[in-house]
Amino acid sequence: MCHSKEKSDFSYCIGVDESLCTGCMACVLACSYHFNKTFSLTLGAICVYRDLKEGTIEVSISSLCNKCPEHDIPLCMQFCAPEAIFFKRKRESL
Amino acid sequence: MLVTEGRIARVNLTTLSVTYEPSLKYSDLIGGRALGSYLVFHEVPENSHPLDPENILVFSTSPLTGTLAPCSGRLSISCKNVATGGISFSNAGGHFAPEMKYAGIDHLVILGKSPYPVYLFIHEGVVEIKSAANLWGLDAWETEDLIKQDLNNGALHVASIGQAGENLVTMACIMVDRARAAGWGGCGAVMGSKNLKAVAAHGNRMMEVENPDFFIEICKKMWKKMDGSRTIHLFRKYGLLGTSGAGGIDGSVPQSVRNMEDEVWDSKKTLKMKEIIFKENYETLRLANFSCPVNCSHFYHVKEGPFSGLKLEALKTNVYRAFGTNLDVDNRELILKMNETSNRFGINCDSLSAVIAWIIDVFERGLVNRNETEGRILRWGDGVEIMSLMKDIAFRKNGLGDLLANGVYRASKVMGRGTGRYAMHVKGAGMCEQGVRSFKGWALGIMTSTRGGGHLAGAPNTEQRKMSREEGQKFFNVSTAGDPLAYNGKGRLVAWFERYKVITDTLGLCTSTTYWIDCALLGPDDFAMLLNAATGWDFTGNDLMNLGERIYNIEKSFNTLHANFSRADDMPPYKLISIPVSEGPFKGERLESQAWNSMLDEYYKEHDWDIETGWQTDVCLYGLGLSDVAKKLEKVQRLIKVRPKHVS
């Protein structure tokens, strides 16, 4: 669960557990809505690629992500039904 | 661009030309199934065969498609029905529908027949007709792969047919994103008859809603609603098997066994199929349709045995039923292989199971001999023989494959000699359903479905979930809604769900987020709120239900005009009336003729239709503002006049 302390802390960023992601694209739509007030698969900071031959999902979050400063909880997290999106310390990604 | 400001593309494959018109032209129909059924009714000639170039194939989306409305990504497909000769509507999940909309086309209306195999590529608001010479003969999965390779675009989405569609198999379906099927009405054969192998889409259009702040707040609330539902929790954990496969989570749900002879399967076989076993042995990932918080689709990987290496999105309850219980196959990996094979060939598993189960049934009863089965000895549960039959049907190979490819109803007509008694069909479309003797309202909704069967047209599942009298009364004005054995009240209940399901399909929503699953989820007022926030329109829940009634009546009229259906076509097959459930909590249950007829009377009254014939009345159609429909029926003496002559 997100905490505002973590959210405002520059040492945290948004991470994704790809094994939990279901590839529904809701986070992508939510992110595009956050930036543009429109729904699009290309205008946000999140990109989801589903490989239905192998049964794998890859998610990438670009540096555009600003953790939705106007929301207590980033919009992508609010729409992530499988709770695959979480906060992580930036150094974890190194 | 606003979600309502897209385009309809009309593709004439005979002339290889495309014209466009604004979607707003049909805004009173919203989109999806309502638009599809309306266009099929008005544009397909009455004397045409479903496989004639005059049949149209409509791919349609809704104003909610491509947005964050929960489970709003379903693609609706309509045409004249190859199996019944009446109306066909079907829908598929996956991610194709939003992609088509992002590509700038809301609805696609396909007419005519191309002189050579083609596929359509939708991008940047246009439809390009491209040669499919290198695709013809491939299965649906190979087709999708090759289109992506040819267009050098791994992000596009594809709706395609396999060999069954090419060979005009009456139960051929259209496959979307490999594993999602628009399964009903032989729409894959209609596509094949037009020499159309696939439709591919890719686009980057932005979708704007009319009232974005309000819309996003509604969506948040609706997504949260899903978390509170026990049914959705089971779907998330086990997929669709969680509620009704293998006798359901508590083992008490009736099944469909050996050509629907019984509703109780051998307990040892049932135990081999429990949802937990599939989850623990094969599941590698949970998947969801577009913008779907339910994620009922799971990805399986078979890691050992003869089918080692098999990877696929599976296993829907109806696939388990069709290839498991109804054919008496208790080999899990074999069922998964059959699932893959039917996806690749592009065949509706329900109707495929119905025709294979029927030929095994009549062979075992001695009504068909080995000469007629080309030397095959047909037995329940014989996976090798069943797989071989599946292939022969898809390719119309040999005499038997060609015969069975026409579906169980027509095959039994050709075979004759009393075999028709064991043909499980509704209005000519093959049927494989569970619990049809045990749940009376469920059975009624399947038999009266305008597309010829299927439990997602009007069948309520309130009986399976044991709805309380109070809840039944509150939501449907039917206190018996949760009583499986009650016939009384079920006519009203089914009529309600028929209207409701039209709207669910019109908005491109999945039934898993609605009252059909759980009355704590989305109902007509929720639908209206979402639609209005997205479009700025002003629908109420009642307006939507009225639209549902109008469209259901248009579909019913199409069936009367094109297939001459009447009351007799709403009666259950012989087996369901004559052969009772053998054991378990529903032991002895069957559909009683007299009670069925009373239930049917109540159903017709609820729609304002004529009890004696089952046809529509002038009061009903004029009351719904469908005077053009009434006049067409009057011309062929199929309109029952009950209102006084002085009323115009």
mmCIF file of C-alpha atoms in Angstrom, chain B residues 217-487:
data_model
loop_
_atom_site.group_PDB
_atom_site.id
_atom_site.type_symbol
_atom_site.label_atom_id
_atom_site.label_comp_id
_atom_site.label_asym_id
_atom_site.label_seq_id
_atom_site.Cartn_x
_atom_site.Cartn_y
_atom_site.Cartn_z
ATOM 1 C CA GLU B 217 -14.620 9.089 -10.351
ATOM 2 C CA ILE B 218 -17.405 6.705 -11.433
ATOM 3 C CA CYS B 219 -14.838 4.312 -12.855
ATOM 4 C CA LYS B 220 -12.898 4.315 -9.577
ATOM 5 C CA LYS B 221 -16.040 3.423 -7.622
ATOM 6 C CA MET B 222 -16.969 0.675 -10.050
ATOM 7 C CA TRP B 223 -13.496 -0.870 -9.975
ATOM 8 C CA LYS B 224 -13.665 -0.896 -6.193
ATOM 9 C CA LYS B 225 -17.054 -2.614 -6.304
ATOM 10 C CA MET B 226 -15.436 -5.595 -7.971
ATOM 11 C CA ASP B 227 -13.183 -6.212 -4.979
ATOM 12 C CA GLY B 228 -16.175 -6.916 -2.760
ATOM 13 C CA SER B 229 -17.645 -9.730 -4.847
ATOM 14 C CA ARG B 230 -17.012 -13.339 -3.790
ATOM 15 C CA THR B 231 -17.667 -14.522 -7.339
ATOM 16 C CA ILE B 232 -15.044 -12.188 -8.737
ATOM 17 C CA HIS B 233 -12.649 -13.347 -6.047
ATOM 18 C CA LEU B 234 -13.162 -16.928 -7.283
ATOM 19 C CA PHE B 235 -12.711 -15.871 -10.910
ATOM 20 C CA ARG B 236 -9.464 -14.149 -10.018
ATOM 21 C CA LYS B 237 -8.187 -17.154 -8.152
ATOM 22 C CA TYR B 238 -9.283 -20.019 -10.393
ATOM 23 C CA GLY B 239 -10.559 -18.451 -13.604
ATOM 24 C CA LEU B 240 -14.085 -19.259 -14.747
ATOM 25 C CA LEU B 241 -13.658 -22.806 -13.424
ATOM 26 C CA GLY B 242 -13.930 -21.272 -9.958
ATOM 27 C CA THR B 243 -17.695 -21.047 -10.011
ATOM 28 C CA SER B 244 -19.130 -23.669 -12.294
ATOM 29 C CA GLY B 245 -16.489 -26.014 -13.686
ATOM 30 C CA ALA B 246 -16.129 -29.512 -12.223
ATOM 31 C CA GLY B 247 -19.292 -29.151 -10.207
ATOM 32 C CA GLY B 248 -18.280 -25.757 -8.879
ATOM 33 C CA ILE B 249 -16.233 -24.920 -5.844
ATOM 34 C CA ASP B 250 -18.451 -27.005 -3.541
ATOM 35 C CA GLY B 251 -19.086 -29.787 -6.072
ATOM 36 C CA SER B 252 -22.857 -29.268 -6.246
ATOM 37 C CA VAL B 253 -23.284 -27.568 -9.627
ATOM 38 C CA PRO B 254 -24.994 -29.789 -12.213
ATOM 39 C CA GLN B 255 -22.939 -30.561 -15.295
ATOM 40 C CA SER B 256 -23.458 -31.617 -18.914
ATOM 41 C CA VAL B 257 -22.593 -35.270 -19.314
ATOM 42 C CA ARG B 258 -22.343 -37.484 -22.412
ATOM 43 C CA ASN B 259 -24.400 -35.566 -24.951
ATOM 44 C CA MET B 260 -26.410 -33.977 -22.135
ATOM 45 C CA GLU B 261 -27.756 -37.380 -21.115
ATOM 46 C CA ASP B 262 -27.219 -36.559 -17.464
ATOM 47 C CA GLU B 263 -26.106 -33.727 -15.179
ATOM 48 C CA VAL B 264 -23.960 -35.740 -12.787
ATOM 49 C CA TRP B 265 -20.524 -36.929 -13.834
ATOM 50 C CA ASP B 266 -18.576 -39.781 -12.299
ATOM 51 C CA SER B 267 -17.172 -38.418 -9.020
ATOM 52 C CA LYS B 268 -13.642 -39.732 -9.644
ATOM 53 C CA LYS B 269 -13.549 -37.986 -13.012
ATOM 54 C CA THR B 270 -14.953 -34.792 -11.524
ATOM 55 C CA LEU B 271 -12.276 -34.778 -8.847
ATOM 56 C CA LYS B 272 -9.558 -34.968 -11.512
ATOM 57 C CA MET B 273 -10.864 -31.730 -12.964
ATOM 58 C CA LYS B 274 -11.032 -29.548 -9.884
ATOM 59 C CA GLU B 275 -10.067 -25.943 -10.398
ATOM 60 C CA ILE B 276 -7.287 -26.200 -7.839
ATOM 61 C CA ILE B 277 -5.574 -28.947 -9.856
ATOM 62 C CA PHE B 278 -5.534 -26.848 -13.015
ATOM 63 C CA LYS B 279 -4.245 -23.900 -11.011
ATOM 64 C CA GLU B 280 -1.449 -25.773 -9.297
ATOM 65 C CA ASN B 281 -0.342 -27.862 -12.261
ATOM 66 C CA TYR B 282 -0.578 -25.550 -15.232
ATOM 67 C CA GLU B 283 -1.203 -21.913 -14.363
ATOM 68 C CA THR B 284 1.708 -19.569 -15.018
ATOM 69 C CA LEU B 285 -0.041 -16.208 -15.283
ATOM 70 C CA ARG B 286 -3.378 -14.504 -14.764
ATOM 71 C CA LEU B 287 -4.640 -12.526 -17.749
ATOM 72 C CA ALA B 288 -7.330 -9.934 -18.231
ATOM 73 C CA ASN B 289 -9.324 -8.525 -21.071
ATOM 74 C CA PHE B 290 -8.890 -4.875 -21.867
ATOM 75 C CA SER B 291 -9.627 -2.579 -18.914
ATOM 76 C CA CYS B 292 -10.801 -5.570 -16.894
ATOM 77 C CA PRO B 293 -10.507 -5.792 -13.109
ATOM 78 C CA VAL B 294 -11.829 -9.382 -13.043
ATOM 79 C CA ASN B 295 -8.916 -11.214 -14.723
ATOM 80 C CA CYS B 296 -10.768 -14.511 -15.095
ATOM 81 C CA SER B 297 -8.525 -15.690 -17.904
ATOM 82 C CA HIS B 298 -5.478 -17.697 -16.936
ATOM 83 C CA PHE B 299 -2.455 -18.811 -18.926
ATOM 84 C CA TYR B 300 -1.550 -22.494 -18.752
ATOM 85 C CA HIS B 301 1.662 -24.287 -19.569
ATOM 86 C CA VAL B 302 1.778 -28.081 -19.888
ATOM 87 C CA LYS B 303 5.263 -29.116 -18.848
ATOM 88 C CA GLU B 304 5.252 -32.886 -19.231
ATOM 89 C CA GLY B 305 3.515 -35.763 -20.986
ATOM 90 C CA PRO B 306 2.486 -36.120 -24.634
ATOM 91 C CA PHE B 307 1.408 -32.466 -24.849
ATOM 92 C CA SER B 308 4.482 -31.069 -23.144
ATOM 93 C CA GLY B 309 5.254 -27.526 -24.306
ATOM 94 C CA LEU B 310 1.629 -26.586 -24.871
ATOM 95 C CA LYS B 311 1.087 -22.967 -23.831
ATOM 96 C CA LEU B 312 -2.252 -21.235 -24.072
ATOM 97 C CA GLU B 313 -4.773 -18.893 -22.538
ATOM 98 C CA ALA B 314 -7.419 -21.269 -21.192
ATOM 99 C CA LEU B 315 -9.687 -22.852 -19.826
ATOM 100 C CA LYS B 316 -13.183 -21.411 -19.984
ATOM 101 C CA THR B 317 -15.939 -23.332 -18.245
ATOM 102 C CA ASN B 318 -17.718 -24.027 -21.492
ATOM 103 C CA VAL B 319 -14.530 -25.449 -23.035
ATOM 104 C CA TYR B 320 -14.080 -27.751 -20.047
ATOM 105 C CA ARG B 321 -17.719 -28.810 -20.368
ATOM 106 C CA ALA B 322 -17.622 -29.225 -24.147
ATOM 107 C CA PHE B 323 -14.429 -31.300 -24.325
ATOM 108 C CA GLY B 324 -14.585 -32.827 -20.844
ATOM 109 C CA THR B 325 -17.908 -33.892 -19.367
ATOM 110 C CA ASN B 326 -19.990 -33.829 -22.542
ATOM 111 C CA LEU B 327 -17.568 -36.160 -24.346
ATOM 112 C CA ASP B 328 -16.615 -38.008 -21.141
ATOM 113 C CA VAL B 329 -12.933 -37.094 -21.475
ATOM 114 C CA ASP B 330 -11.162 -36.990 -18.114
ATOM 115 C CA ASN B 331 -7.636 -36.288 -19.335
ATOM 116 C CA ARG B 332 -6.764 -32.704 -18.371
ATOM 117 C CA GLU B 333 -3.907 -32.247 -20.834
ATOM 118 C CA LEU B 334 -6.004 -33.678 -23.652
ATOM 119 C CA ILE B 335 -8.772 -31.179 -22.883
ATOM 120 C CA LEU B 336 -6.206 -28.374 -23.040
ATOM 121 C CA LYS B 337 -4.965 -29.732 -26.362
ATOM 122 C CA MET B 338 -8.541 -29.800 -27.687
ATOM 123 C CA ASN B 339 -8.898 -26.222 -26.468
ATOM 124 C CA GLU B 340 -5.839 -25.240 -28.494
ATOM 125 C CA THR B 341 -6.982 -27.181 -31.559
ATOM 126 C CA SER B 342 -10.441 -25.612 -31.623
ATOM 127 C CA ASN B 343 -8.862 -22.158 -31.223
ATOM 128 C CA ARG B 344 -6.487 -22.765 -34.095
ATOM 129 C CA PHE B 345 -9.167 -24.216 -36.420
ATOM 130 C CA GLY B 346 -11.604 -21.534 -35.214
ATOM 131 C CA ILE B 347 -14.582 -23.669 -34.161
ATOM 132 C CA ASN B 348 -17.186 -22.964 -31.497
ATOM 133 C CA CYS B 349 -16.556 -25.614 -28.849
ATOM 134 C CA ASP B 350 -20.218 -25.886 -27.745
ATOM 135 C CA SER B 351 -21.561 -26.745 -31.186
ATOM 136 C CA LEU B 352 -18.526 -28.894 -31.991
ATOM 137 C CA SER B 353 -19.082 -30.872 -28.806
ATOM 138 C CA ALA B 354 -22.792 -31.183 -29.608
ATOM 139 C CA VAL B 355 -22.190 -32.789 -32.990
ATOM 140 C CA ILE B 356 -19.369 -35.093 -31.827
ATOM 141 C CA ALA B 357 -21.326 -36.140 -28.720
ATOM 142 C CA TRP B 358 -24.339 -36.837 -30.896
ATOM 143 C CA ILE B 359 -22.497 -39.129 -33.332
ATOM 144 C CA ILE B 360 -20.951 -41.065 -30.424
ATOM 145 C CA ASP B 361 -24.372 -41.267 -28.740
ATOM 146 C CA VAL B 362 -26.231 -42.591 -31.784
ATOM 147 C CA PHE B 363 -23.377 -44.978 -32.601
ATOM 148 C CA GLU B 364 -23.496 -46.422 -29.083
ATOM 149 C CA ARG B 365 -27.276 -46.765 -29.346
ATOM 150 C CA GLY B 366 -26.823 -48.781 -32.545
ATOM 151 C CA LEU B 367 -28.607 -46.222 -34.728
ATOM 152 C CA VAL B 368 -25.466 -45.704 -36.818
ATOM 153 C CA ASN B 369 -23.107 -48.467 -37.945
ATOM 154 C CA ARG B 370 -19.396 -48.696 -38.726
ATOM 155 C CA ASN B 371 -19.964 -48.269 -42.444
ATOM 156 C CA GLU B 372 -21.464 -44.875 -41.748
ATOM 157 C CA THR B 373 -18.600 -43.891 -39.443
ATOM 158 C CA GLU B 374 -16.039 -44.947 -42.057
ATOM 159 C CA GLY B 375 -14.855 -47.842 -39.937
ATOM 160 C CA ARG B 376 -14.464 -45.854 -36.747
ATOM 161 C CA ILE B 377 -15.557 -47.348 -33.466
ATOM 162 C CA LEU B 378 -16.850 -44.341 -31.554
ATOM 163 C CA ARG B 379 -16.637 -44.429 -27.769
ATOM 164 C CA TRP B 380 -17.093 -41.924 -24.963
ATOM 165 C CA GLY B 381 -13.826 -40.491 -23.734
ATOM 166 C CA ASP B 382 -11.760 -41.759 -26.693
ATOM 167 C CA GLY B 383 -9.524 -38.742 -27.129
ATOM 168 C CA VAL B 384 -7.637 -40.007 -30.169
ATOM 169 C CA GLU B 385 -10.807 -40.616 -32.159
ATOM 170 C CA ILE B 386 -12.379 -37.352 -31.012
ATOM 171 C CA MET B 387 -9.308 -35.326 -32.021
ATOM 172 C CA SER B 388 -9.354 -37.040 -35.406
ATOM 173 C CA LEU B 389 -13.045 -36.152 -35.837
ATOM 174 C CA MET B 390 -12.345 -32.523 -34.913
ATOM 175 C CA LYS B 391 -9.810 -32.290 -37.713
ATOM 176 C CA ASP B 392 -12.101 -33.970 -40.243
ATOM 177 C CA ILE B 393 -14.873 -31.533 -39.364
ATOM 178 C CA ALA B 394 -12.648 -28.448 -39.661
ATOM 179 C CA PHE B 395 -11.396 -29.589 -43.068
ATOM 180 C CA ARG B 396 -14.723 -31.173 -44.142
ATOM 181 C CA LYS B 397 -12.618 -34.254 -44.742
ATOM 182 C CA ASN B 398 -14.172 -37.572 -45.772
ATOM 183 C CA GLY B 399 -17.907 -38.130 -45.803
ATOM 184 C CA LEU B 400 -18.349 -38.117 -42.056
ATOM 185 C CA GLY B 401 -16.356 -34.938 -41.445
ATOM 186 C CA ASP B 402 -18.302 -33.186 -44.172
ATOM 187 C CA LEU B 403 -21.625 -34.341 -42.722
ATOM 188 C CA LEU B 404 -20.790 -33.289 -39.159
ATOM 189 C CA ALA B 405 -19.450 -29.930 -40.352
ATOM 190 C CA ASN B 406 -23.062 -29.014 -41.088
ATOM 191 C CA GLY B 407 -23.868 -29.105 -37.370
ATOM 192 C CA VAL B 408 -25.839 -31.522 -35.270
ATOM 193 C CA TYR B 409 -29.296 -30.505 -36.464
ATOM 194 C CA ARG B 410 -28.633 -30.853 -40.187
ATOM 195 C CA ALA B 411 -26.460 -33.942 -39.736
ATOM 196 C CA SER B 412 -29.271 -35.662 -37.838
ATOM 197 C CA LYS B 413 -31.766 -34.708 -40.552
ATOM 198 C CA VAL B 414 -29.553 -36.337 -43.169
ATOM 199 C CA MET B 415 -28.892 -39.396 -41.005
ATOM 200 C CA GLY B 416 -32.568 -39.832 -40.064
ATOM 201 C CA ARG B 417 -33.715 -43.123 -38.482
ATOM 202 C CA GLY B 418 -34.593 -41.574 -35.147
ATOM 203 C CA THR B 419 -31.163 -40.008 -34.574
ATOM 204 C CA GLY B 420 -32.747 -36.549 -34.409
ATOM 205 C CA ARG B 421 -34.153 -37.436 -31.008
ATOM 206 C CA TYR B 422 -30.609 -37.260 -29.617
ATOM 207 C CA ALA B 423 -29.555 -34.105 -31.440
ATOM 208 C CA MET B 424 -29.047 -31.442 -28.786
ATOM 209 C CA HIS B 425 -29.773 -28.136 -30.433
ATOM 210 C CA VAL B 426 -31.742 -24.921 -30.058
ATOM 211 C CA LYS B 427 -33.361 -23.656 -33.262
ATOM 212 C CA GLY B 428 -30.787 -25.656 -35.241
ATOM 213 C CA ALA B 429 -27.673 -24.496 -33.347
ATOM 214 C CA GLY B 430 -25.771 -27.194 -31.444
ATOM 215 C CA MET B 431 -26.100 -27.033 -27.674
ATOM 216 C CA CYS B 432 -23.839 -28.077 -24.818
ATOM 217 C CA GLU B 433 -25.084 -26.592 -21.547
ATOM 218 C CA GLN B 434 -24.989 -27.697 -17.957
ATOM 219 C CA GLY B 435 -27.839 -27.914 -15.479
ATOM 220 C CA VAL B 436 -30.602 -27.426 -18.032
ATOM 221 C CA ARG B 437 -32.941 -29.896 -16.298
ATOM 222 C CA SER B 438 -32.122 -28.624 -12.825
ATOM 223 C CA PHE B 439 -32.482 -24.861 -13.349
ATOM 224 C CA LYS B 440 -35.790 -24.032 -15.008
ATOM 225 C CA GLY B 441 -35.250 -20.327 -15.687
ATOM 226 C CA TRP B 442 -31.759 -21.045 -16.977
ATOM 227 C CA ALA B 443 -33.262 -23.576 -19.392
ATOM 228 C CA LEU B 444 -35.911 -21.115 -20.588
ATOM 229 C CA GLY B 445 -33.328 -18.421 -21.323
ATOM 230 C CA ILE B 446 -31.285 -20.876 -23.371
ATOM 231 C CA MET B 447 -34.260 -22.162 -25.373
ATOM 232 C CA THR B 448 -35.721 -18.736 -26.170
ATOM 233 C CA SER B 449 -32.411 -17.103 -27.092
ATOM 234 C CA THR B 450 -32.857 -15.358 -30.433
ATOM 235 C CA ARG B 451 -29.439 -16.541 -31.633
ATOM 236 C CA GLY B 452 -30.271 -20.199 -30.968
ATOM 237 C CA GLY B 453 -29.071 -21.188 -27.520
ATOM 238 C CA GLY B 454 -26.229 -20.070 -25.310
ATOM 239 C CA HIS B 455 -26.656 -19.007 -21.718
ATOM 240 C CA LEU B 456 -25.545 -15.437 -22.339
ATOM 241 C CA ALA B 457 -28.632 -14.157 -24.105
ATOM 242 C CA GLY B 458 -31.296 -14.247 -21.413
ATOM 243 C CA ALA B 459 -30.598 -17.157 -19.094
ATOM 244 C CA PRO B 460 -30.391 -15.869 -15.517
ATOM 245 C CA ASN B 461 -27.923 -17.480 -13.145
ATOM 246 C CA THR B 462 -29.850 -16.419 -10.063
ATOM 247 C CA GLU B 463 -30.786 -20.065 -9.478
ATOM 248 C CA GLN B 464 -27.169 -21.240 -9.388
ATOM 249 C CA ARG B 465 -26.293 -18.579 -6.856
ATOM 250 C CA LYS B 466 -29.356 -19.398 -4.738
ATOM 251 C CA MET B 467 -30.677 -15.842 -4.666
ATOM 252 C CA SER B 468 -32.922 -15.119 -1.688
ATOM 253 C CA ARG B 469 -36.630 -14.396 -2.165
ATOM 254 C CA GLU B 470 -36.094 -10.840 -0.927
ATOM 255 C CA GLU B 471 -33.263 -10.131 -3.342
ATOM 256 C CA GLY B 472 -35.193 -11.671 -6.248
ATOM 257 C CA GLN B 473 -38.185 -9.515 -5.419
ATOM 258 C CA LYS B 474 -36.103 -6.370 -4.990
ATOM 259 C CA PHE B 475 -34.116 -6.553 -8.199
ATOM 260 C CA PHE B 476 -36.400 -8.424 -10.610
ATOM 261 C CA ASN B 477 -39.816 -8.439 -9.000
ATOM 262 C CA VAL B 478 -39.538 -12.239 -9.011
ATOM 263 C CA SER B 479 -39.411 -13.849 -5.581
ATOM 264 C CA THR B 480 -38.682 -17.284 -7.080
ATOM 265 C CA ALA B 481 -35.562 -16.046 -8.917
ATOM 266 C CA GLY B 482 -33.296 -18.188 -6.735
ATOM 267 C CA ASP B 483 -35.468 -21.306 -6.653
ATOM 268 C CA PRO B 484 -34.096 -23.664 -9.307
ATOM 269 C CA LEU B 485 -37.144 -25.898 -9.452
ATOM 270 C CA ALA B 486 -39.793 -23.173 -9.692
ATOM 271 C CA TYR B 487 -41.269 -22.572 -13.134
#
